[in-house]
Amino acid sequence: MKTNKELVLFMLSAVKVEETKMDFLLSLSPSLVVAVVHAVTVQTPQVKVEAARDKNATLQCIFHTSATNRVPGDNVSWRKVPAMEDFAYKVIGSDLEYKGNYGDRMTFSGDLNQGNGSITFSELTMADNGTYECTVQLFEDPPPRSVLIDLLVLVIPSKPTCKIIGKAEYGQNINLTCHSDEGSPKPTYTWQRYDAQNQPQQLVGTPMEGGLLMLKNISADTTGYYICLSQNSVGHDNCNISLAVVPQSMNIALYAGIIGGVVAAIIIIAVLAYCCCCRSSKDKEYEPTETNDGFQPHHEPVEIRGPSEEEIQEEGEERHSPQMPPTWRPPSRSSEAVA
């Protein structure tokens, strides 16, 4: 903050000196005024500077003057067109300078005392693209003079994206699009067409600016393998897309097949539901019904009983006990009487 304040004081004092000098010059003859006003010149040996992204670039600003004395406040300033505010300036013969948001990424690389007001950018970005104006203000040689310099940051085109806009059906109009998100200078796009055997074919359609290929009234002849080349002075990249044009009847058959499948599924479900209902009704016919007097027989479960343990034991004893001969008994009296 202190440095900026000191710089402002320098500039204010320079303005006062400038007013005094101009009053003095106006008191002289017009020819002398013209000669002094056009004494300073500003030029650059390179009006267009190109550098790759993340690299460095120097914008040269060389000035010549017939004035031998330096007035406090003489300065070199830089601005980016069309911005109206300076983003950097430095007072000649002093360490006072201002570099705005650039910070250490921008330096005054020239010797202002030797008439060199050049600046150098480091780690270039796409945002650095543009036109810059260098202005030299010497109060001994008014008015200020400027020179314009173009800075072009070079960036290889990013891999483009290919898309089909529209329905690839006979008789339709569709567009093939191709676009790279990055690229400096601005990429140009070229379309190529190949067949299934990877043989080059004549390109059909109308190429438009910005990577657009218009295809009208497409047919089977439009089918192919399309490649889009995105390129600039730095490099290139490409994308590809397969285009298969089909008749509309194929889509109708597809829809008919889907509808037929849905109908068949509904019929199958209906048949299964009917069979289940019939089976349920038959089971109900075998269920006992109530009698006329309202009595419904009660069925008790039938218990099937096997032989008890005592019966099994007695049967075993009979098998193992020895059989005795039958005992003799005398005939009864009744039998004798009959005889």
mmCIF file of C-alpha atoms in Angstrom:
data_model
loop_
_atom_site.group_PDB
_atom_site.id
_atom_site.type_symbol
_atom_site.label_atom_id
_atom_site.label_comp_id
_atom_site.label_asym_id
_atom_site.label_seq_id
_atom_site.Cartn_x
_atom_site.Cartn_y
_atom_site.Cartn_z
ATOM 1 C CA MET A 1 0.000 0.000 0.000
ATOM 2 C CA LYS A 2 2.843 2.391 0.775
ATOM 3 C CA THR A 3 4.390 1.774 -2.617
ATOM 4 C CA ASN A 4 1.142 2.544 -4.424
ATOM 5 C CA LYS A 5 0.708 5.717 -2.410
ATOM 6 C CA GLU A 6 4.186 6.884 -3.324
ATOM 7 C CA LEU A 7 3.447 6.114 -6.955
ATOM 8 C CA VAL A 8 0.317 8.240 -6.871
ATOM 9 C CA LEU A 9 2.322 11.153 -5.440
ATOM 10 C CA PHE A 10 4.841 10.761 -8.239
ATOM 11 C CA MET A 11 2.103 10.819 -10.851
ATOM 12 C CA LEU A 12 0.469 13.919 -9.353
ATOM 13 C CA SER A 13 3.755 15.786 -9.342
ATOM 14 C CA ALA A 14 4.321 14.723 -12.940
ATOM 15 C CA VAL A 15 0.984 16.154 -13.972
ATOM 16 C CA LYS A 16 1.922 19.522 -12.488
ATOM 17 C CA VAL A 17 5.237 19.467 -14.321
ATOM 18 C CA GLU A 18 3.426 18.564 -17.534
ATOM 19 C CA GLU A 19 1.097 21.542 -17.201
ATOM 20 C CA THR A 20 4.052 23.874 -16.651
ATOM 21 C CA LYS A 21 5.861 22.498 -19.698
ATOM 22 C CA MET A 22 2.825 22.833 -21.925
ATOM 23 C CA ASP A 23 2.280 26.441 -20.876
ATOM 24 C CA PHE A 24 5.880 27.172 -21.775
ATOM 25 C CA LEU A 25 5.599 25.428 -25.158
ATOM 26 C CA LEU A 26 2.458 27.313 -26.086
ATOM 27 C CA SER A 27 4.327 30.563 -25.617
ATOM 28 C CA LEU A 28 6.726 29.480 -28.364
ATOM 29 C CA SER A 29 6.124 29.437 -32.105
ATOM 30 C CA PRO A 30 3.760 26.727 -33.550
ATOM 31 C CA SER A 31 6.544 25.145 -35.597
ATOM 32 C CA LEU A 32 8.623 24.556 -32.510
ATOM 33 C CA VAL A 33 5.647 22.998 -30.708
ATOM 34 C CA VAL A 34 5.030 20.506 -33.545
ATOM 35 C CA ALA A 35 8.681 19.503 -33.639
ATOM 36 C CA VAL A 36 8.803 18.809 -29.929
ATOM 37 C CA VAL A 37 5.427 16.982 -29.772
ATOM 38 C CA HIS A 38 6.408 14.400 -32.400
ATOM 39 C CA ALA A 39 9.864 13.689 -31.025
ATOM 40 C CA VAL A 40 9.065 10.421 -29.144
ATOM 41 C CA THR A 41 8.371 7.227 -31.131
ATOM 42 C CA VAL A 42 7.160 3.827 -29.937
ATOM 43 C CA GLN A 43 7.441 0.616 -31.929
ATOM 44 C CA THR A 44 7.755 -3.146 -31.644
ATOM 45 C CA PRO A 45 9.826 -5.564 -33.726
ATOM 46 C CA GLN A 46 7.095 -8.215 -33.445
ATOM 47 C CA VAL A 47 3.468 -7.158 -33.774
ATOM 48 C CA LYS A 48 2.196 -10.722 -33.275
ATOM 49 C CA VAL A 49 3.636 -13.031 -30.644
ATOM 50 C CA GLU A 50 2.789 -16.740 -30.507
ATOM 51 C CA ALA A 51 3.671 -19.050 -27.629
ATOM 52 C CA ALA A 52 2.422 -22.383 -26.329
ATOM 53 C CA ARG A 53 0.289 -22.646 -23.235
ATOM 54 C CA ASP A 54 2.238 -22.893 -19.949
ATOM 55 C CA LYS A 55 5.271 -21.322 -21.677
ATOM 56 C CA ASN A 56 6.646 -17.751 -21.559
ATOM 57 C CA ALA A 57 6.056 -14.881 -23.975
ATOM 58 C CA THR A 58 7.689 -11.436 -24.238
ATOM 59 C CA LEU A 59 5.874 -8.412 -25.661
ATOM 60 C CA GLN A 60 8.484 -5.933 -26.853
ATOM 61 C CA CYS A 61 7.915 -2.190 -26.570
ATOM 62 C CA ILE A 62 10.822 -0.002 -27.753
ATOM 63 C CA PHE A 63 10.726 3.791 -27.578
ATOM 64 C CA HIS A 64 13.058 6.511 -28.855
ATOM 65 C CA THR A 65 13.178 10.118 -27.732
ATOM 66 C CA SER A 66 15.269 13.177 -28.309
ATOM 67 C CA ALA A 67 14.778 14.301 -24.730
ATOM 68 C CA THR A 68 17.848 13.852 -22.588
ATOM 69 C CA ASN A 69 16.303 14.631 -19.243
ATOM 70 C CA ARG A 70 13.917 12.416 -17.308
ATOM 71 C CA VAL A 71 11.050 14.045 -15.501
ATOM 72 C CA PRO A 72 9.605 12.411 -12.362
ATOM 73 C CA GLY A 73 6.475 10.612 -13.503
ATOM 74 C CA ASP A 74 7.747 9.472 -16.906
ATOM 75 C CA ASN A 75 6.294 5.993 -17.278
ATOM 76 C CA VAL A 76 5.463 3.017 -19.459
ATOM 77 C CA SER A 77 1.982 1.509 -19.102
ATOM 78 C CA TRP A 78 0.263 -1.578 -20.513
ATOM 79 C CA ARG A 79 -3.399 -2.360 -21.016
ATOM 80 C CA LYS A 80 -5.363 -5.109 -22.713
ATOM 81 C CA VAL A 81 -7.621 -3.845 -25.481
ATOM 82 C CA PRO A 82 -10.469 -2.989 -25.245
ATOM 83 C CA ALA A 83 -10.132 -2.498 -21.466
ATOM 84 C CA MET A 84 -9.799 1.143 -20.498
ATOM 85 C CA GLU A 85 -7.717 0.604 -17.369
ATOM 86 C CA ASP A 86 -4.028 -0.166 -17.261
ATOM 87 C CA PHE A 87 -3.137 -3.529 -15.775
ATOM 88 C CA ALA A 88 0.548 -2.650 -15.421
ATOM 89 C CA TYR A 89 2.773 0.429 -15.417
ATOM 90 C CA LYS A 90 6.210 1.381 -14.239
ATOM 91 C CA VAL A 91 7.848 4.717 -13.542
ATOM 92 C CA ILE A 92 11.028 5.289 -15.516
ATOM 93 C CA GLY A 93 14.071 5.723 -13.330
ATOM 94 C CA SER A 94 12.307 4.244 -10.301
ATOM 95 C CA ASP A 95 11.427 0.894 -8.785
ATOM 96 C CA LEU A 96 7.772 1.889 -8.494
ATOM 97 C CA GLU A 97 5.585 -0.437 -10.520
ATOM 98 C CA TYR A 98 2.107 -1.917 -10.588
ATOM 99 C CA LYS A 99 1.194 -5.317 -12.040
ATOM 100 C CA GLY A 100 -2.443 -5.761 -11.060
ATOM 101 C CA ASN A 101 -3.696 -9.336 -10.762
ATOM 102 C CA TYR A 102 -0.764 -10.779 -12.675
ATOM 103 C CA GLY A 103 1.592 -10.617 -9.721
ATOM 104 C CA ASP A 104 4.796 -12.562 -10.242
ATOM 105 C CA ARG A 105 3.458 -14.033 -13.483
ATOM 106 C CA MET A 106 4.331 -10.774 -15.277
ATOM 107 C CA THR A 107 7.599 -8.834 -15.146
ATOM 108 C CA PHE A 108 9.034 -5.716 -16.776
ATOM 109 C CA SER A 109 11.834 -7.478 -18.605
ATOM 110 C CA GLY A 110 13.196 -4.406 -20.435
ATOM 111 C CA ASP A 111 15.407 -1.582 -19.191
ATOM 112 C CA LEU A 112 13.244 1.515 -19.222
ATOM 113 C CA ASN A 113 16.282 3.783 -18.909
ATOM 114 C CA GLN A 114 17.483 2.358 -22.235
ATOM 115 C CA GLY A 115 14.134 2.839 -23.951
ATOM 116 C CA ASN A 116 12.849 -0.713 -23.478
ATOM 117 C CA GLY A 117 9.436 -1.107 -21.848
ATOM 118 C CA SER A 118 8.944 -4.789 -22.712
ATOM 119 C CA ILE A 119 7.062 -7.188 -20.448
ATOM 120 C CA THR A 120 7.219 -10.982 -20.125
ATOM 121 C CA PHE A 121 4.366 -13.338 -19.226
ATOM 122 C CA SER A 122 5.105 -16.720 -17.663
ATOM 123 C CA GLU A 123 2.881 -19.809 -17.512
ATOM 124 C CA LEU A 124 0.598 -18.600 -20.268
ATOM 125 C CA THR A 125 -3.098 -19.458 -20.140
ATOM 126 C CA MET A 126 -5.929 -19.197 -22.646
ATOM 127 C CA ALA A 127 -7.078 -16.057 -20.822
ATOM 128 C CA ASP A 128 -3.877 -14.292 -21.915
ATOM 129 C CA ASN A 129 -4.996 -14.329 -25.545
ATOM 130 C CA GLY A 130 -5.678 -10.850 -26.884
ATOM 131 C CA THR A 131 -4.329 -7.495 -28.053
ATOM 132 C CA TYR A 132 -2.087 -5.433 -25.783
ATOM 133 C CA GLU A 133 -1.238 -1.753 -25.956
ATOM 134 C CA CYS A 134 2.058 -0.313 -24.736
ATOM 135 C CA THR A 135 2.007 3.432 -24.000
ATOM 136 C CA VAL A 136 5.077 5.572 -23.291
ATOM 137 C CA GLN A 137 4.563 8.906 -21.565
ATOM 138 C CA LEU A 138 7.550 11.277 -21.461
ATOM 139 C CA PHE A 139 6.741 14.728 -20.209
ATOM 140 C CA GLU A 140 9.738 16.151 -22.050
ATOM 141 C CA ASP A 141 8.300 14.745 -25.321
ATOM 142 C CA PRO A 142 4.514 14.938 -25.272
ATOM 143 C CA PRO A 143 2.027 13.565 -26.148
ATOM 144 C CA PRO A 144 2.101 9.876 -25.118
ATOM 145 C CA ARG A 145 2.676 7.335 -27.896
ATOM 146 C CA SER A 146 1.417 3.740 -28.152
ATOM 147 C CA VAL A 147 1.887 0.518 -30.089
ATOM 148 C CA LEU A 148 -0.383 -2.560 -30.362
ATOM 149 C CA ILE A 149 0.835 -6.157 -30.019
ATOM 150 C CA ASP A 150 -1.207 -9.353 -30.496
ATOM 151 C CA LEU A 151 -0.555 -12.305 -28.191
ATOM 152 C CA LEU A 152 -1.723 -15.723 -29.344
ATOM 153 C CA VAL A 153 -1.498 -18.595 -26.873
ATOM 154 C CA LEU A 154 -1.144 -21.866 -28.793
ATOM 155 C CA VAL A 155 -3.199 -24.841 -27.612
ATOM 156 C CA ILE A 156 -3.628 -28.182 -29.382
ATOM 157 C CA PRO A 157 -7.303 -28.955 -30.093
ATOM 158 C CA SER A 158 -8.854 -31.198 -27.496
ATOM 159 C CA LYS A 159 -10.350 -34.490 -28.671
ATOM 160 C CA PRO A 160 -13.547 -33.566 -30.516
ATOM 161 C CA THR A 161 -16.958 -35.074 -29.864
ATOM 162 C CA CYS A 162 -19.009 -36.455 -32.776
ATOM 163 C CA LYS A 163 -22.811 -36.701 -32.630
ATOM 164 C CA ILE A 164 -25.761 -37.560 -34.879
ATOM 165 C CA ILE A 165 -28.631 -35.084 -34.686
ATOM 166 C CA GLY A 166 -31.867 -36.557 -36.053
ATOM 167 C CA LYS A 167 -33.238 -39.991 -37.024
ATOM 168 C CA ALA A 168 -31.127 -42.063 -39.413
ATOM 169 C CA GLU A 169 -34.084 -43.205 -41.536
ATOM 170 C CA TYR A 170 -34.682 -43.133 -45.270
ATOM 171 C CA GLY A 171 -35.731 -39.711 -46.535
ATOM 172 C CA GLN A 172 -34.843 -37.859 -43.338
ATOM 173 C CA ASN A 173 -32.526 -34.845 -42.907
ATOM 174 C CA ILE A 174 -29.842 -35.213 -40.250
ATOM 175 C CA ASN A 175 -26.727 -33.374 -39.073
ATOM 176 C CA LEU A 176 -23.360 -34.704 -37.969
ATOM 177 C CA THR A 177 -21.647 -32.423 -35.448
ATOM 178 C CA CYS A 178 -18.003 -32.212 -34.401
ATOM 179 C CA HIS A 179 -16.615 -29.905 -31.700
ATOM 180 C CA SER A 180 -13.425 -29.477 -29.650
ATOM 181 C CA ASP A 181 -13.804 -27.697 -26.320
ATOM 182 C CA GLU A 182 -10.256 -26.287 -26.516
ATOM 183 C CA GLY A 183 -7.957 -25.084 -29.234
ATOM 184 C CA SER A 184 -5.985 -21.936 -30.044
ATOM 185 C CA PRO A 185 -5.971 -20.780 -32.777
ATOM 186 C CA LYS A 186 -9.598 -21.756 -33.255
ATOM 187 C CA PRO A 187 -9.688 -25.263 -34.760
ATOM 188 C CA THR A 188 -10.955 -25.999 -38.243
ATOM 189 C CA TYR A 189 -12.955 -29.167 -38.931
ATOM 190 C CA THR A 190 -12.756 -31.562 -41.873
ATOM 191 C CA TRP A 191 -15.052 -34.540 -42.540
ATOM 192 C CA GLN A 192 -14.035 -37.771 -44.276
ATOM 193 C CA ARG A 193 -16.084 -40.857 -45.169
ATOM 194 C CA TYR A 194 -15.123 -44.549 -45.410
ATOM 195 C CA ASP A 195 -16.978 -47.753 -46.234
ATOM 196 C CA ALA A 196 -17.130 -51.024 -44.272
ATOM 197 C CA GLN A 197 -13.811 -52.114 -45.846
ATOM 198 C CA ASN A 198 -12.168 -48.886 -44.614
ATOM 199 C CA GLN A 199 -11.893 -47.544 -48.148
ATOM 200 C CA PRO A 200 -12.249 -43.774 -48.725
ATOM 201 C CA GLN A 201 -15.592 -42.742 -50.168
ATOM 202 C CA GLN A 202 -16.846 -39.515 -51.660
ATOM 203 C CA LEU A 203 -18.183 -37.257 -48.953
ATOM 204 C CA VAL A 204 -21.917 -36.641 -49.210
ATOM 205 C CA GLY A 205 -23.707 -33.717 -47.632
ATOM 206 C CA THR A 206 -22.773 -30.087 -47.092
ATOM 207 C CA PRO A 207 -19.945 -29.180 -44.668
ATOM 208 C CA MET A 208 -20.709 -26.059 -42.647
ATOM 209 C CA GLU A 209 -18.589 -23.816 -40.451
ATOM 210 C CA GLY A 210 -17.997 -25.069 -36.939
ATOM 211 C CA GLY A 211 -17.788 -28.802 -37.692
ATOM 212 C CA LEU A 212 -21.359 -29.286 -38.954
ATOM 213 C CA LEU A 213 -22.118 -31.715 -41.795
ATOM 214 C CA MET A 214 -25.654 -31.477 -43.218
ATOM 215 C CA LEU A 215 -27.099 -34.646 -44.772
ATOM 216 C CA LYS A 216 -30.423 -34.306 -46.603
ATOM 217 C CA ASN A 217 -32.809 -36.989 -47.877
ATOM 218 C CA ILE A 218 -30.535 -39.741 -46.616
ATOM 219 C CA SER A 219 -30.618 -43.255 -48.065
ATOM 220 C CA ALA A 220 -28.596 -46.464 -48.036
ATOM 221 C CA ASP A 221 -25.878 -44.636 -49.990
ATOM 222 C CA THR A 222 -25.385 -42.338 -46.999
ATOM 223 C CA THR A 223 -24.427 -45.235 -44.755
ATOM 224 C CA GLY A 224 -20.754 -45.262 -43.845
ATOM 225 C CA TYR A 225 -17.989 -44.546 -41.386
ATOM 226 C CA TYR A 226 -17.462 -40.804 -40.833
ATOM 227 C CA ILE A 227 -14.297 -39.238 -39.371
ATOM 228 C CA CYS A 228 -13.981 -35.615 -38.218
ATOM 229 C CA LEU A 229 -10.510 -34.033 -38.040
ATOM 230 C CA SER A 230 -10.079 -31.060 -35.694
ATOM 231 C CA GLN A 231 -6.820 -29.194 -36.324
ATOM 232 C CA ASN A 232 -4.945 -25.909 -35.985
ATOM 233 C CA SER A 233 -1.349 -24.753 -36.404
ATOM 234 C CA VAL A 234 -0.300 -26.572 -33.231
ATOM 235 C CA GLY A 235 -1.746 -30.047 -33.754
ATOM 236 C CA HIS A 236 -4.849 -32.097 -34.427
ATOM 237 C CA ASP A 237 -7.163 -34.794 -33.086
ATOM 238 C CA ASN A 238 -10.187 -36.667 -34.440
ATOM 239 C CA CYS A 239 -13.390 -38.491 -33.625
ATOM 240 C CA ASN A 240 -15.434 -41.000 -35.628
ATOM 241 C CA ILE A 241 -18.996 -42.160 -35.886
ATOM 242 C CA SER A 242 -20.838 -44.963 -37.716
ATOM 243 C CA LEU A 243 -23.964 -44.030 -39.632
ATOM 244 C CA ALA A 244 -26.405 -46.812 -40.567
ATOM 245 C CA VAL A 245 -29.462 -45.599 -42.469
ATOM 246 C CA VAL A 246 -32.468 -47.925 -42.067
ATOM 247 C CA PRO A 247 -35.925 -47.892 -43.717
ATOM 248 C CA GLN A 248 -38.825 -46.737 -41.638
ATOM 249 C CA SER A 249 -40.545 -50.143 -42.140
ATOM 250 C CA MET A 250 -37.902 -51.733 -39.939
ATOM 251 C CA ASN A 251 -38.968 -49.523 -37.102
ATOM 252 C CA ILE A 252 -42.631 -50.388 -37.755
ATOM 253 C CA ALA A 253 -41.784 -54.101 -37.625
ATOM 254 C CA LEU A 254 -39.924 -53.523 -34.389
ATOM 255 C CA TYR A 255 -42.884 -51.778 -32.815
ATOM 256 C CA ALA A 256 -45.241 -54.497 -34.109
ATOM 257 C CA GLY A 257 -43.042 -57.170 -32.565
ATOM 258 C CA ILE A 258 -43.084 -55.408 -29.219
ATOM 259 C CA ILE A 259 -46.863 -55.025 -29.292
ATOM 260 C CA GLY A 260 -47.303 -58.680 -30.322
ATOM 261 C CA GLY A 261 -45.135 -59.819 -27.447
ATOM 262 C CA VAL A 262 -47.158 -57.804 -24.958
ATOM 263 C CA VAL A 263 -50.450 -59.220 -26.312
ATOM 264 C CA ALA A 264 -49.103 -62.791 -26.134
ATOM 265 C CA ALA A 265 -48.044 -62.254 -22.533
ATOM 266 C CA ILE A 266 -51.520 -60.976 -21.644
ATOM 267 C CA ILE A 267 -53.162 -64.047 -23.272
ATOM 268 C CA ILE A 268 -50.887 -66.449 -21.381
ATOM 269 C CA ILE A 269 -51.662 -64.745 -18.095
ATOM 270 C CA ALA A 270 -55.407 -64.912 -18.836
ATOM 271 C CA VAL A 271 -55.238 -68.664 -19.642
ATOM 272 C CA LEU A 272 -53.328 -69.396 -16.436
ATOM 273 C CA ALA A 273 -55.828 -67.412 -14.407
ATOM 274 C CA TYR A 274 -58.761 -69.327 -16.018
ATOM 275 C CA CYS A 275 -57.156 -72.712 -15.280
ATOM 276 C CA CYS A 276 -56.614 -71.775 -11.658
ATOM 277 C CA CYS A 277 -60.263 -70.718 -11.307
ATOM 278 C CA CYS A 278 -61.547 -74.010 -12.836
ATOM 279 C CA ARG A 279 -59.400 -76.111 -10.528
ATOM 280 C CA SER A 280 -60.625 -74.216 -7.511
ATOM 281 C CA SER A 281 -64.299 -74.798 -8.470
ATOM 282 C CA LYS A 282 -63.772 -78.575 -8.913
ATOM 283 C CA ASP A 283 -62.222 -78.880 -5.466
ATOM 284 C CA LYS A 284 -65.315 -77.281 -3.970
ATOM 285 C CA GLU A 285 -67.598 -80.011 -5.531
ATOM 286 C CA TYR A 286 -65.970 -82.732 -3.392
ATOM 287 C CA GLU A 287 -66.528 -80.901 -0.128
ATOM 288 C CA PRO A 288 -69.440 -82.287 2.093
ATOM 289 C CA THR A 289 -72.641 -80.287 1.950
ATOM 290 C CA GLU A 290 -75.342 -79.793 4.558
ATOM 291 C CA THR A 291 -78.415 -82.166 4.635
ATOM 292 C CA ASN A 292 -81.926 -81.015 4.153
ATOM 293 C CA ASP A 293 -82.558 -80.813 7.899
ATOM 294 C CA GLY A 294 -79.520 -78.690 8.341
ATOM 295 C CA PHE A 295 -77.432 -81.497 9.862
ATOM 296 C CA GLN A 296 -73.893 -81.651 8.715
ATOM 297 C CA PRO A 297 -72.159 -84.934 9.539
ATOM 298 C CA HIS A 298 -69.178 -84.677 11.728
ATOM 299 C CA HIS A 299 -66.276 -86.770 10.691
ATOM 300 C CA GLU A 300 -64.053 -87.869 13.489
ATOM 301 C CA PRO A 301 -60.550 -88.875 12.692
ATOM 302 C CA VAL A 302 -60.045 -92.669 12.523
ATOM 303 C CA GLU A 303 -57.319 -93.938 14.765
ATOM 304 C CA ILE A 304 -55.449 -96.962 13.541
ATOM 305 C CA ARG A 305 -54.151 -98.918 16.540
ATOM 306 C CA GLY A 306 -51.608 -101.682 16.393
ATOM 307 C CA PRO A 307 -51.174 -104.513 18.913
ATOM 308 C CA SER A 308 -50.380 -103.488 22.456
ATOM 309 C CA GLU A 309 -47.207 -104.429 24.241
ATOM 310 C CA GLU A 310 -49.089 -107.030 26.405
ATOM 311 C CA GLU A 311 -50.503 -108.760 23.338
ATOM 312 C CA ILE A 312 -47.088 -108.857 21.721
ATOM 313 C CA GLN A 313 -45.586 -110.347 24.907
ATOM 314 C CA GLU A 314 -48.280 -113.064 25.249
ATOM 315 C CA GLU A 315 -47.892 -114.037 21.628
ATOM 316 C CA GLY A 316 -44.180 -114.461 22.171
ATOM 317 C CA GLU A 317 -44.642 -116.660 25.210
ATOM 318 C CA GLU A 318 -47.031 -118.978 23.340
ATOM 319 C CA ARG A 319 -44.477 -119.478 20.598
ATOM 320 C CA HIS A 320 -41.685 -120.402 22.990
ATOM 321 C CA SER A 321 -43.648 -122.605 25.492
ATOM 322 C CA PRO A 322 -43.620 -126.466 24.758
ATOM 323 C CA GLN A 323 -46.875 -127.933 23.481
ATOM 324 C CA MET A 324 -48.468 -130.467 25.907
ATOM 325 C CA PRO A 325 -50.507 -133.509 24.662
ATOM 326 C CA PRO A 326 -54.200 -133.291 25.265
ATOM 327 C CA THR A 327 -55.390 -134.842 28.581
ATOM 328 C CA TRP A 328 -57.640 -137.913 28.508
ATOM 329 C CA ARG A 329 -61.025 -137.551 30.020
ATOM 330 C CA PRO A 330 -63.536 -140.455 30.707
ATOM 331 C CA PRO A 331 -66.679 -140.456 28.699
ATOM 332 C CA SER A 332 -69.636 -138.884 30.307
ATOM 333 C CA ARG A 333 -72.575 -140.907 31.650
ATOM 334 C CA SER A 334 -74.915 -139.568 29.123
ATOM 335 C CA SER A 335 -72.940 -141.217 26.391
ATOM 336 C CA GLU A 336 -73.080 -144.617 28.226
ATOM 337 C CA ALA A 337 -76.788 -144.460 28.546
ATOM 338 C CA VAL A 338 -77.244 -143.886 24.929
ATOM 339 C CA ALA A 339 -75.200 -146.997 24.207
#
